[in-house]
Structure formats: C-alpha cells, structure tokens
Amino acid sequence: MPASIEARNLGKRFGEVHAVQEVSFEVHPGEIVGLLGPNGAGKTTTLRMLAGLLAPTAGEAFINQHSVQKEPLVARRALGFLTGDMDLYRRLTPVELLTYFGQLYEVPRPELRRRIDELVEAFGIGDFKDKHCEKLSTGQKQRVSIARTLVHDPAVVVLDEPTTGLDIMASEFILQFIRRMARENGKAVIFSTHHLDEVERLCDRVVIIHKGRLQHHGDIDSALAATNQARLADAFFEMVQF
Amino acid sequence: MRDKRTLYLVILLPFFLYPALFFLIGKVGQSQAGKMQQEKVTVLIDPALEQTPVPGLIGSDPSFVVKVQAFDSQALTEEKNTIGIRVDGNYAAGLAANESVILRITGDFSKDLLDGRKQSITGLLNKLNQSLLEERLQGVKLPPTFAQPLLIQEEDLAKPSQRIGKVLGTYAPMLLMLFIFTGCIYIAIDITAGEKERRTLQTLFTTPVNVREIIAGKFLAVACVGLASALMNLFSLVFAVLLQAKIMGGNVSAISLAVSAQGWVWMITLIVLSTVFLAALSMAVSLLANSYKESQSYVSPLMMLVLIPAVMAQMPGMELTMTTALVPVLNICLAIGAIFKGTFSLPAMVLVVFFALLYGLLALYLASHIFGNENVVTGEKVNWKLLRGRG
C-alpha cells in the first residue's frame, strides 16, 4: 500500500542553524504515527514542511503521493493540518467557519452541507454552533478546530498537540475521535504530542526527533527493545539523552 | 460586516463627523460672534479731544460706551473691556498748522473682543482722516484725487467655478491622500499583522489556495475599504463645507465646479491608482509587524511619507513637470490639483498615470514578496535576509 505521508530526507536550515536534517519516515492509510521530541527538536518545522508552509532546504515531502513542493495545491487538498499556532476566526460561528473553509477546499455545496452536519454531530458542536468562536471555551474551540481540519474529508491528518490545554474529558473525546478516524475511515494520522501516555494508547508507530535528526522510527516495542526500557517515557528519555 | 468597529471608524464616523463638527463649530462661532457683537466696550477719550468730532464718531457705534475722562495705561489694563484714545499735542493747533496729529488707541489687545473693537475704532477714525484730508485739499483748491495719483483696481477674470477650483485644487488632493491612507492602513493592519497576532493566517496558508489569490483577496478588501472611506470622507467634507457656508449665510447654489467629463475620468483613474499604491504599501508595511500594536507604531512614519509630498504639492509655484511626475503621491496630488484648476494637459496626465500605475504595481509586488516570506506564513517576525517569494 503506497504511503499517504512521506518525508524523504527532509532538511531545513535557517541561516547557519540546521533545524531539521535528513528526516525520513512514512505513514500509511489507517495508521497513527506519533511524532515525539523535546521542545526545539524540529517537530514543528518538520510538520510545517509537510504542510508546505516551509520549503525544505533538502529532501522532499509527499502527501498522497503528491510532492508538497512541486504540486502544493494538490497536496494540500489531501491534508488536514492543525497546530497550536492556528486559531479560529473570532467573529465567525463554528458553522460559518466550517462553511468558509469547506469553500476554500472547493467541497461541492450539497456535500459540504452534509459534511458540516456530520462534523457538528460528531464533535458535539450543536449546542454552540451559532455562537461566535471568540465566546467558546478552550475545549469547544479545539473541537471546532479539529472539525475545521476535517471539513474536506482529507486522506491525511496532521495534529500537533491537539489535547494541550484541554481537561481530561475533552482530551479523551479528541483521542477517541482520532482513533476512529484512522481505524474506521482509513486516514493516515500524524499525532505530535508531549503526552507519552497518549502515544502509547493511540499510536501504531513513533518517530522520535532530537536536535533536528531522526532518533527512532518504528513501533513502540522496537523503541523499548532498542533502549532496554519497559516504558515509552524511559525509552524516549534515553534516546534524547535526558 | 461583523467588524463593526472598523465599519464605524472608517466609514460611518467620518460620514457624520465632518457635518457634525462643522455644524458645531459654525454654531459655536456664530454664537460667540453674536455675543461679542452685543458686548459693550467702554472707550475712554482724552479730555483734550472733547471738542473734536472724535467722541461723536465713536459714540455713533452703539457697541461703544464713550466717556471723556483722563486715564493712564495701568487703569486701562485693570478696567474690564476698556479702550482709551488720547492725542499727542494739541488737536486743533496741529490740524490748523497742516501737521499730522497723532491719535493713540490704547488697550490690552491680546483680548479678542478689544482687538476686534480696535479695528472698528481704526475704521471710524480713518473715515474722519479722509474727510479732514478732503477739507485740507479744498482749502488749497485741490481736487480730492490730488492725494491719490494712482487708483489701483483689480479685475479678476476668473469665474467663481475657477476660484473654487483653485481652492479645491490646493487642498483637496492632500485631504484625499490622507483619507485614502487612513482608510487603508487600519484594515491592512487588521488583516495582516492582526491575523498574525490572532493566529489565523497560518490556517489560510494550509488550504489549497494560491498565495497570489490570498494576497489578491486581502488587497481588494483593503483597497475597497480605503476607497469607500476616502469617498465617504470627501462627500462628508464637501457636505460639511456647504452646510457651514449656509450657516454663515453664503450663497450655496452659486458654488459650482468647472471640471470637464474628461477631467473626472482622469481624476477617478488617479484616485483608484493612488488607492492601489497606498493599499499595497499599507499591507507591505503592516506585514512586517507581528501584532496590531507593533504595526500601529509604523503608521506615523508611513503617514509622514504620504503627507510630506502631499503638503509639498500645496506649495506656491509647485507644478507638474517631468521631475515632479516621478515623485509618488506628489505627482498624483499635482495632477488632481491641475484637474480642479482646469489646467491639466493630456501628456502630463498620461505621464502621471503611467508612473502612478508603476508605483502601484511596485508596491503590490513588494507586498506580495513580503507576504510570501516564510516568516509571515508561520506568523513570525519577518527576516529581511529570507525575503524570498513563495509560489
């Protein structure tokens, strides 16, 4: 099965600083891959290169077999991307926001209406669908943000710390949804987080980046075996030489 | 339309502000003028002038209360609303000897009321001076024209519409530039630095929309609001001026313009081109900031860049030439001024439109260049070294 996400020797340099060097990994349909690394490791830069926000200085990224650099618009059409740096338009209601982004992705009108109804139902947005986004709670905003990421039904979903700032109930809701999205709808998911327990529960494989370089790419058991540890947290600390 | 603050500040407020302001200023001015007119001023006249026509002449104006009594300068400053008139030497003897008799009008003329009344007294005494001159000339059998070898009279061939064109041609271009700029800058800040600060810009860049389309959309929003704001401001200002003229008792129906149909076409073209230039420039500059607050600190220097050439265009003798046609803003102000004055020429207009278009496109290129910068895309501070385009 061809990979939905492929990072091929990705590298990014800011002046003299090598933020990312020779990072390669793949994510297949139905898979959830955890992207781990301490702050400043190069995770966000890697994700931004996958989304076409940053141009790699080396290597190439592919989304659904389309080069992000050569066919950016086609690649982005297959991608749902959410990081902590993205917020909602404050003066729009959740439904207006979903409609706006659905239109940007050129989702046909009847399909968009159906899709928004599904997302409003799935994320329990109904109670606050007509409130302006600026009046929503952190958890409600995050639900709308993830719904926005999925409004065009992308084959590939990249979520950077989607549970940060959420309470335990809201986090659980999001995690369950990500699991269903991959298992039942066959989406390829990159899940970046600092919560290693969430990774253990959710991810099929992990990609660990440290100082811009790939430290590990494989399933959790292989990470444990490679470091002789019993817990992913310990394996992670060993790999980043904590 | 949900951004009511911008809507109020940029479009509705200016529309109502000028008429309200002018109406208020007119009413207050009128009331103050009436109040000053009614206020009595005491004129103390030197007893040496008692037997002269001076007390009667001053007393003929009902706004003065005439008292013939001795006074000193100290008393005048202490007394409220008082002016003194005194004579140096002997009035009758001076006149009889065909000398100039010095009359001194004394008072604290830093006060508006007394300064105004001093003008009235001077006017009355000038009339007396004229009649005394005629008497002297009659005494030596000379006609009144003897003392006025040349009688200078002005004959202005300009029509009222041309005179209005001159005034508008001097001031309207600067106001237009100011209105367009203020209309553009705040919306430009909101949708560039404001979006960076609110963290909504990056989301837009992850959609399958070409960067050029995003820039075009934002640019059109800025330019349309800038143009709407400028037009609203201009109409409001013209309405306010007419309202003011009506309040002051002017003949409003006599006010007309002598701009030809061709002139209007050139003017609209120039207004649109200046909007393109200022909208793109506002976007380019506000994109350099990371927050609304930071970008506001760029407004004043940028406004200076716009205002200095606009003010220069008002200077006497400043004309549209090959050199001035090259200077952004100045060229448009001079060209609009020439249209109002009815002195524009086709080659000059073509030249200005060419350069205005060129500068507009350059500003757009600069804005799109900065917009495509990776730092802007990721909502970070723009790094000049990394100013490279993004497709």
XYZ file of C-alpha atoms in Angstrom:
633
model
C 0.000 0.000 0.000
C 1.515 3.366 -1.009
C 2.320 5.759 1.832
C -0.081 8.658 2.445
C 2.667 10.730 4.025
C 6.290 10.501 3.072
C 9.159 12.583 4.370
C 12.168 11.861 2.177
C 15.481 13.098 3.621
C 13.860 16.326 4.738
C 16.186 19.088 5.837
C 15.691 22.707 6.810
C 18.321 25.300 7.514
C 17.694 28.774 8.956
C 20.888 30.640 8.155
C 23.629 28.632 9.852
C 21.204 26.664 12.027
C 20.189 23.181 10.858
C 16.690 22.863 12.301
C 16.000 19.534 10.590
C 18.452 17.134 8.924
C 17.788 14.021 6.854
C 14.442 13.145 8.392
C 12.664 10.315 6.564
C 9.528 8.430 7.515
C 6.263 7.216 6.066
C 2.703 6.979 7.279
C 0.238 4.592 5.630
C -3.559 4.810 5.421
C -5.226 3.782 8.697
C -2.046 4.360 10.674
C -1.472 6.714 13.585
C 2.148 7.737 13.952
C 3.322 9.678 16.999
C 5.857 12.416 16.366
C 7.915 12.929 19.504
C 10.761 15.144 20.536
C 11.676 17.715 23.153
C 10.988 21.401 22.555
C 13.154 22.747 19.732
C 13.810 19.259 18.349
C 12.456 20.187 14.903
C 8.977 18.632 15.133
C 7.047 21.764 14.208
C 9.495 22.571 11.393
C 9.058 19.040 10.038
C 5.271 19.334 10.203
C 5.367 22.748 8.542
C 7.422 21.294 5.686
C 4.854 18.508 5.300
C 2.123 21.153 5.072
C 4.076 23.257 2.584
C 4.325 26.198 4.982
C 8.106 25.968 4.897
C 10.163 24.960 1.877
C 12.743 22.278 2.742
C 16.348 23.147 2.023
C 16.950 19.428 1.391
C 14.775 16.438 0.558
C 11.127 16.340 -0.357
C 7.740 15.744 1.266
C 4.814 13.862 -0.249
C 1.131 13.884 0.689
C -0.953 11.208 -1.034
C 1.941 10.648 -3.440
C 1.952 14.311 -4.468
C 5.069 16.358 -3.921
C 4.316 19.168 -1.493
C 6.956 21.308 -3.182
C 6.041 20.594 -6.813
C 2.259 20.234 -6.511
C 1.468 22.226 -3.368
C -2.197 22.846 -4.073
C -2.974 19.189 -4.885
C -1.013 18.007 -1.857
C -2.727 20.470 0.477
C -6.144 19.391 -0.797
C -5.491 15.932 0.728
C -4.181 17.326 4.013
C -5.902 18.349 7.227
C -3.427 20.302 9.326
C -3.763 21.600 12.866
C -1.110 23.011 15.142
C -1.209 25.144 18.265
C -0.276 28.146 16.104
C -3.666 28.092 14.420
C -6.712 29.780 15.825
C -10.290 30.360 14.731
C -11.805 33.471 13.181
C -13.314 35.080 16.239
C -16.230 36.780 14.551
C -17.479 33.648 12.763
C -19.708 30.975 14.252
C -18.479 27.353 14.037
C -20.868 26.606 11.163
C -19.800 29.731 9.249
C -16.153 28.840 9.816
C -16.647 25.273 8.560
C -18.556 26.581 5.545
C -15.799 29.101 4.755
C -13.027 26.513 4.895
C -15.156 23.960 3.013
C -15.484 26.524 0.246
C -11.735 27.195 0.248
C -11.245 23.444 -0.265
C -13.894 23.599 -3.028
C -16.107 20.970 -1.421
C -19.319 20.788 -3.532
C -22.162 22.641 -1.779
C -24.553 19.703 -1.042
C -21.634 17.562 0.133
C -20.341 20.410 2.300
C -23.721 20.803 3.986
C -23.829 17.070 4.733
C -20.228 17.078 5.895
C -20.792 20.020 8.275
C -23.892 18.299 9.728
C -21.786 15.159 10.331
C -18.970 17.103 11.994
C -21.347 19.157 14.145
C -22.906 15.874 15.301
C -19.603 14.018 15.745
C -17.925 16.784 17.758
C -20.998 17.782 19.748
C -20.844 21.299 18.315
C -24.648 21.610 18.066
C -25.038 23.398 21.412
C -22.716 26.213 20.432
C -22.831 26.155 16.640
C -24.349 29.643 16.448
C -22.067 31.301 18.999
C -19.148 33.399 17.800
C -15.874 31.471 18.124
C -14.424 34.142 20.437
C -17.058 33.187 23.020
C -16.246 29.470 23.047
C -14.319 27.667 25.789
C -10.867 26.186 25.070
C -12.348 22.692 24.682
C -15.125 23.908 22.391
C -12.609 25.830 20.283
C -10.434 22.738 19.930
C -13.412 20.668 18.782
C -14.207 23.285 16.151
C -10.536 23.437 15.113
C -10.391 19.682 14.550
C -13.714 19.793 12.702
C -12.218 22.538 10.516
C -9.218 20.286 9.843
C -11.545 17.532 8.633
C -14.162 19.555 6.779
C -12.848 18.477 3.352
C -12.523 14.832 4.439
C -8.731 14.704 3.932
C -6.876 11.417 3.498
C -4.042 12.730 5.676
C -4.397 14.427 9.047
C -1.598 16.141 10.956
C -2.408 17.124 14.528
C 0.195 18.967 16.568
C -0.559 18.767 20.304
C -4.325 18.665 19.842
C -5.024 17.950 23.529
C -2.876 20.724 25.021
C -4.848 22.850 27.466
C -7.842 20.529 27.456
C -9.347 18.852 30.519
C -9.328 15.073 30.795
C -12.824 14.651 29.330
C -12.170 16.861 26.325
C -8.795 15.145 25.735
C -10.403 11.717 25.842
C -13.044 12.826 23.374
C -10.375 14.008 20.934
C -8.259 10.844 21.333
C -11.267 8.585 20.726
C -12.112 10.547 17.637
C -8.568 10.315 16.249
C -8.617 6.552 16.804
C -11.956 6.167 14.990
C -10.770 8.427 12.186
C -7.797 6.168 11.463
C -9.325 2.778 12.154
C -12.762 3.267 10.618
C -12.104 5.866 7.928
C -8.589 4.778 6.947
C -6.967 8.163 7.409
C -3.226 8.481 7.846
C -2.599 10.455 11.030
C 0.491 12.145 12.436
C -0.054 12.876 16.091
C 2.507 15.107 17.731
C 2.385 15.446 21.499
C 4.370 15.677 24.730
C 1.948 13.288 26.469
C 3.661 9.929 26.039
C 0.771 8.045 27.662
C -1.447 9.263 24.828
C 1.097 7.969 22.329
C 1.182 4.542 23.990
C -2.598 4.314 23.866
C -3.071 5.636 20.355
C -0.096 5.255 18.060
C 0.970 2.326 15.913
C 4.448 3.683 15.413
C 6.567 6.527 16.707
C 9.005 8.926 15.058
C 11.405 10.479 17.565
C 13.344 13.579 16.534
C 16.111 15.154 18.572
C 18.277 18.143 17.616
C 16.771 18.048 14.141
C 17.762 14.437 13.489
C 15.692 11.280 13.394
C 16.412 9.185 16.511
C 13.898 6.419 16.041
C 11.313 5.328 13.504
C 9.365 2.192 14.290
C 6.723 0.670 16.543
C 6.694 1.256 20.286
C 8.014 -2.247 21.048
C 11.069 -1.638 18.881
C 11.713 1.630 20.722
C 11.515 -0.223 24.049
C 13.751 -3.026 22.782
C 16.329 -0.617 21.368
C 16.704 1.116 24.722
C 16.066 -1.846 27.026
C 13.270 0.033 28.750
C 9.804 -1.042 29.809
C 8.048 2.289 29.357
C 7.957 4.563 26.340
C 8.749 7.573 28.526
C 12.004 5.938 29.694
C 12.885 4.890 26.153
C 12.263 8.421 24.965
C 14.420 9.953 27.690
C 17.225 7.557 26.850
C 17.035 8.402 23.159
C 17.181 12.137 23.775
C 19.856 11.570 26.487
C 17.823 13.074 29.308
C -19.531 43.399 8.042
C -19.190 41.930 11.530
C -16.172 44.090 12.224
C -18.416 46.886 13.406
C -15.561 48.847 14.952
C -13.825 49.213 11.565
C -17.135 49.936 9.871
C -17.918 52.709 12.340
C -14.399 54.166 12.455
C -13.527 54.026 8.794
C -16.833 54.691 7.061
C -19.731 55.809 9.250
C -17.862 58.031 11.705
C -16.191 60.227 9.057
C -19.509 60.495 7.233
C -21.234 62.003 10.241
C -18.173 63.528 11.889
C -17.457 66.390 9.491
C -21.031 67.717 9.171
C -21.458 67.388 12.947
C -18.108 69.046 13.612
C -18.625 71.863 11.120
C -22.200 72.398 12.308
C -20.995 72.570 15.896
C -18.068 74.862 15.057
C -20.360 77.065 12.928
C -22.977 77.310 15.647
C -20.452 77.995 18.390
C -18.640 80.532 16.176
C -21.902 82.239 15.300
C -22.993 82.375 18.910
C -19.590 83.703 20.006
C -19.597 86.334 17.258
C -23.112 87.426 18.284
C -22.077 87.534 21.914
C -19.022 89.639 21.083
C -21.120 91.938 18.929
C -23.545 92.564 21.774
C -20.898 93.092 24.402
C -20.359 96.790 25.242
C -16.843 98.229 25.286
C -16.067 101.449 27.149
C -13.955 103.961 25.226
C -12.193 106.485 27.436
C -11.441 109.609 25.441
C -8.760 112.091 26.415
C -10.451 115.343 27.610
C -8.183 117.150 25.097
C -10.350 115.558 22.400
C -13.692 116.583 23.939
C -14.305 119.428 21.487
C -13.325 117.332 18.450
C -15.510 115.076 16.249
C -13.847 112.003 17.840
C -16.299 111.393 20.772
C -19.330 111.747 18.481
C -17.815 109.494 15.827
C -17.019 106.700 18.288
C -20.398 107.157 20.006
C -22.151 106.602 16.650
C -21.326 102.893 17.040
C -23.842 101.511 19.586
C -21.392 98.850 20.781
C -19.254 101.544 22.413
C -19.899 103.467 25.645
C -17.997 106.748 25.346
C -16.609 108.503 28.438
C -14.489 111.634 28.199
C -12.062 111.391 31.073
C -8.360 111.279 31.774
C -6.814 107.797 32.040
C -3.482 106.066 32.305
C -2.297 102.780 30.825
C -2.430 100.989 34.186
C -6.107 101.883 34.605
C -6.906 100.557 31.137
C -5.418 97.138 31.853
C -7.246 96.909 35.164
C -10.632 98.016 33.824
C -12.668 95.336 32.026
C -13.383 95.843 28.305
C -11.935 99.339 28.101
C -10.026 101.106 25.337
C -8.533 104.551 25.504
C -7.959 107.218 22.814
C -5.553 110.013 23.522
C -3.941 112.775 21.471
C -0.298 113.803 21.376
C -0.119 117.619 21.446
C -2.919 119.986 20.520
C -5.514 118.552 18.120
C -6.883 121.865 16.810
C -3.484 123.574 16.549
C -1.960 120.576 14.780
C -4.726 120.495 12.183
C -4.627 124.241 11.723
C -0.878 124.049 11.044
C -1.488 121.284 8.476
C 0.528 118.858 10.608
C -0.212 115.231 11.373
C -1.959 114.868 14.713
C -1.144 111.619 16.465
C -4.126 109.776 17.947
C -3.208 106.772 20.119
C -5.601 103.867 20.566
C -4.556 102.133 23.786
C -5.696 98.872 25.353
C -4.888 95.213 26.007
C -5.297 93.882 22.503
C -4.398 90.322 23.394
C -8.136 90.081 24.214
C -10.148 89.098 21.138
C -13.011 91.499 21.995
C -10.756 94.545 22.393
C -8.664 93.611 19.330
C -11.841 93.429 17.235
C -13.126 96.745 18.571
C -9.743 98.392 17.917
C -10.313 97.551 14.218
C -13.745 99.225 14.386
C -12.278 102.363 16.014
C -9.485 102.477 13.414
C -12.100 102.232 10.671
C -14.109 105.129 12.129
C -11.017 107.298 12.600
C -9.878 106.539 9.023
C -13.171 107.944 7.793
C -12.520 111.123 9.833
C -8.991 111.238 8.443
C -10.337 111.041 4.882
C -12.819 113.862 5.411
C -10.122 116.041 7.052
C -7.827 115.361 4.079
C -10.553 116.423 1.660
C -11.087 119.617 3.712
C -7.370 120.441 3.558
C -7.273 119.862 -0.213
C -10.368 122.021 -0.658
C -8.631 124.781 1.382
C -5.793 124.895 -1.179
C -8.232 124.404 -4.036
C -7.062 120.962 -4.984
C -9.382 118.099 -6.002
C -9.675 115.000 -3.721
C -7.819 112.958 -6.391
C -4.700 115.071 -5.748
C -3.682 112.907 -2.802
C -4.281 109.699 -4.798
C -2.270 109.829 -8.007
C -2.951 106.136 -8.706
C -6.195 104.373 -8.026
C -5.470 100.638 -8.147
C -8.381 98.403 -9.075
C -8.333 94.650 -9.546
C -10.248 92.914 -12.290
C -10.378 89.146 -11.779
C -11.392 87.369 -14.966
C -11.683 84.019 -13.164
C -15.178 82.603 -12.906
C -16.451 81.596 -9.461
C -16.038 77.960 -10.510
C -12.366 78.615 -11.289
C -11.815 80.277 -7.949
C -13.351 77.278 -6.193
C -11.229 75.025 -8.415
C -8.118 76.837 -7.210
C -9.024 76.329 -3.554
C -10.029 72.689 -4.090
C -7.010 72.033 -6.287
C -4.771 73.202 -3.464
C -6.344 71.402 -0.503
C -8.465 68.502 -1.824
C -5.558 66.331 -3.112
C -3.846 66.334 0.288
C -7.098 65.523 2.060
C -7.825 62.771 -0.462
C -4.422 61.166 0.118
C -4.940 61.405 3.860
C -8.414 59.863 3.663
C -7.298 57.038 1.375
C -4.321 56.276 3.594
C -6.287 56.280 6.853
C -8.963 54.174 5.164
C -6.395 51.605 4.018
C -3.980 51.410 6.910
C -6.257 50.172 9.701
C -7.943 47.476 7.647
C -4.492 46.487 6.290
C -3.180 46.131 9.834
C -6.229 44.104 10.852
C -5.931 41.557 8.058
C -2.150 41.195 8.118
C -0.499 41.830 11.492
C -3.880 41.382 13.191
C -4.303 37.954 11.603
C -0.739 37.033 12.548
C -1.471 38.020 16.134
C -4.802 36.194 16.185
C -3.080 33.135 14.638
C -5.464 32.727 11.735
C -3.040 33.435 8.910
C -1.256 30.091 9.019
C -4.564 28.243 8.695
C -5.226 30.069 5.453
C -1.839 29.058 4.054
C -2.562 25.352 4.598
C -5.605 25.483 2.308
C -5.306 24.709 -1.406
C -5.456 28.389 -2.262
C -2.650 30.033 -4.167
C -0.739 32.676 -2.220
C -1.462 35.146 -5.008
C -5.191 34.584 -4.520
C -4.865 35.182 -0.772
C -2.934 38.400 -1.422
C -5.422 39.483 -4.083
C -8.340 38.896 -1.702
C -6.720 40.831 1.103
C -5.558 43.593 -1.214
C -9.051 44.022 -2.665
C -10.524 44.227 0.843
C -8.001 46.924 1.834
C -8.369 48.880 -1.408
C -12.191 48.757 -1.378
C -12.410 49.921 2.243
C -9.754 52.591 1.561
C -11.637 53.859 -1.480
C -15.023 53.748 0.276
C -13.549 55.553 3.260
C -11.934 58.222 1.067
C -15.129 58.847 -0.869
C -17.255 58.935 2.289
C -14.800 61.370 3.867
C -14.733 63.558 0.783
C -18.504 63.699 0.335
C -18.922 64.308 4.028
C -16.374 67.123 3.929
C -17.975 68.792 0.888
C -21.401 68.462 2.542
C -19.991 69.925 5.745
C -18.408 72.869 3.901
C -21.708 73.610 2.123
C -23.550 73.315 5.431
C -21.077 75.701 7.012
C -21.470 78.143 4.122
C -25.247 78.019 4.535
C -24.986 78.602 8.281
C -22.726 81.613 7.648
C -25.284 82.952 5.141
C -23.333 82.172 1.938
C -24.947 81.537 -1.442
C -24.568 77.769 -1.696
C -26.267 77.482 -5.086
C -23.566 79.717 -6.601
C -20.878 77.140 -5.776
C -20.038 75.092 -8.855
C -17.045 73.312 -10.336
C -15.514 73.602 -13.767
C -14.233 70.020 -14.089
C -14.889 68.530 -17.520
C -16.086 64.976 -18.134
C -12.561 64.094 -19.271
C -11.220 65.664 -16.081
C -13.491 63.486 -13.953
C -12.295 60.361 -15.787
C -8.668 61.317 -15.117
C -9.462 62.151 -11.512
C -11.225 58.822 -10.845
C -8.327 56.995 -12.541
C -5.827 58.811 -10.322
C -7.860 58.166 -7.156
C -8.060 54.454 -7.992
C -4.316 54.299 -8.740
C -3.417 56.110 -5.530
C -5.661 53.684 -3.645
C -3.820 50.770 -5.258
C -0.486 52.278 -4.238
C -1.456 53.169 -0.680
C -3.354 49.911 -0.066
C -0.376 47.823 -1.221
C 2.081 49.983 0.720
C -0.036 49.734 3.891
C -0.160 45.947 3.529
C 3.578 45.654 2.883
C 4.466 47.713 5.939
C 1.950 46.181 8.341
C 3.081 42.690 7.309
C 6.450 43.471 8.879
C 4.814 43.671 12.300
C 3.811 40.754 14.454
C 0.978 42.409 16.299
C -1.656 45.073 15.888
C 0.120 47.238 18.451
C 3.504 46.928 16.767
C 2.103 47.790 13.371
C 0.441 50.903 14.798
C 3.908 52.232 15.548
C 4.604 52.099 11.796
C 1.579 54.267 10.993
C 3.093 57.663 11.888
C 6.304 57.340 9.795
C 4.293 55.975 6.893
C 1.787 58.809 7.205
C 4.690 61.271 7.068
C 5.857 59.634 3.838
C 2.399 60.219 2.384
C 1.777 63.664 3.858
C 5.114 65.333 3.070
C 4.738 65.072 -0.733
C 1.037 65.911 -0.394
C 1.866 69.090 1.546
C 4.658 69.923 -0.908
C 2.060 69.857 -3.689
C 0.270 72.754 -1.941
C 3.307 75.000 -2.073
C 3.060 78.052 -4.374
C 4.752 77.523 -7.698
C 4.801 73.720 -7.410
C 3.782 72.411 -10.811
C 3.527 69.138 -12.648
C 6.773 68.675 -14.585
C 8.799 65.711 -15.815
C 10.588 65.698 -12.440
C 7.576 66.100 -10.148
C 5.682 63.475 -12.187
C 8.262 60.943 -10.958
C 7.626 61.526 -7.250
C 4.978 59.213 -5.776
C 1.982 60.932 -4.135
C 3.313 64.376 -5.177
C 2.579 63.555 -8.836
C -0.995 62.479 -8.107
C -1.659 65.492 -5.854
C -0.368 67.893 -8.515
C -2.343 66.143 -11.239
C -5.598 66.217 -9.227
C -4.897 69.847 -8.374
C -4.441 70.643 -12.077
C -7.764 68.930 -12.873
C -9.604 71.031 -10.285
C -7.929 74.205 -11.560
C -8.694 73.210 -15.166
C -5.028 73.473 -16.171
C -4.219 69.824 -16.885
C -2.748 68.629 -20.172
C -3.117 65.216 -21.769
C 0.628 64.365 -21.949
C 1.081 65.279 -18.272
C -1.883 63.126 -17.254
C -0.615 60.156 -19.282
C 2.792 60.528 -17.648
C 1.355 60.705 -14.122
C -0.971 57.749 -14.729
C 1.970 55.736 -16.070
C 4.135 56.415 -13.022
C 1.226 56.041 -10.569
C 0.487 52.646 -12.119
C 4.154 51.715 -11.977
C 4.422 52.648 -8.276
C 1.144 50.859 -7.531
C 2.455 47.679 -9.160
C 5.800 48.011 -7.376
C 4.024 48.395 -4.035
C 1.885 45.350 -4.859
C 4.988 43.374 -5.785
C 6.630 44.408 -2.508
C 3.512 43.415 -0.541
C 3.280 40.026 -2.261
C 7.020 39.498 -1.811
C 6.761 40.104 1.923
C 3.550 38.080 2.092
C 5.272 35.077 0.565
C 8.032 35.230 3.146
C 8.190 32.082 5.285
C 8.230 34.170 8.448
C 4.909 35.724 7.523
C 3.486 32.303 6.644
C 4.427 30.938 10.042
C 3.362 34.119 11.855
C 6.843 35.126 12.933
C 8.912 38.302 12.657
C 9.938 38.967 9.066
C 13.571 38.242 8.403
C 14.840 40.542 5.658
C 17.572 38.102 4.732
C 14.948 35.491 3.965
C 12.754 37.778 1.854
C 12.145 35.265 -0.867
C 8.956 34.613 -2.783
C 6.641 31.681 -2.333
C 4.546 30.260 -5.161
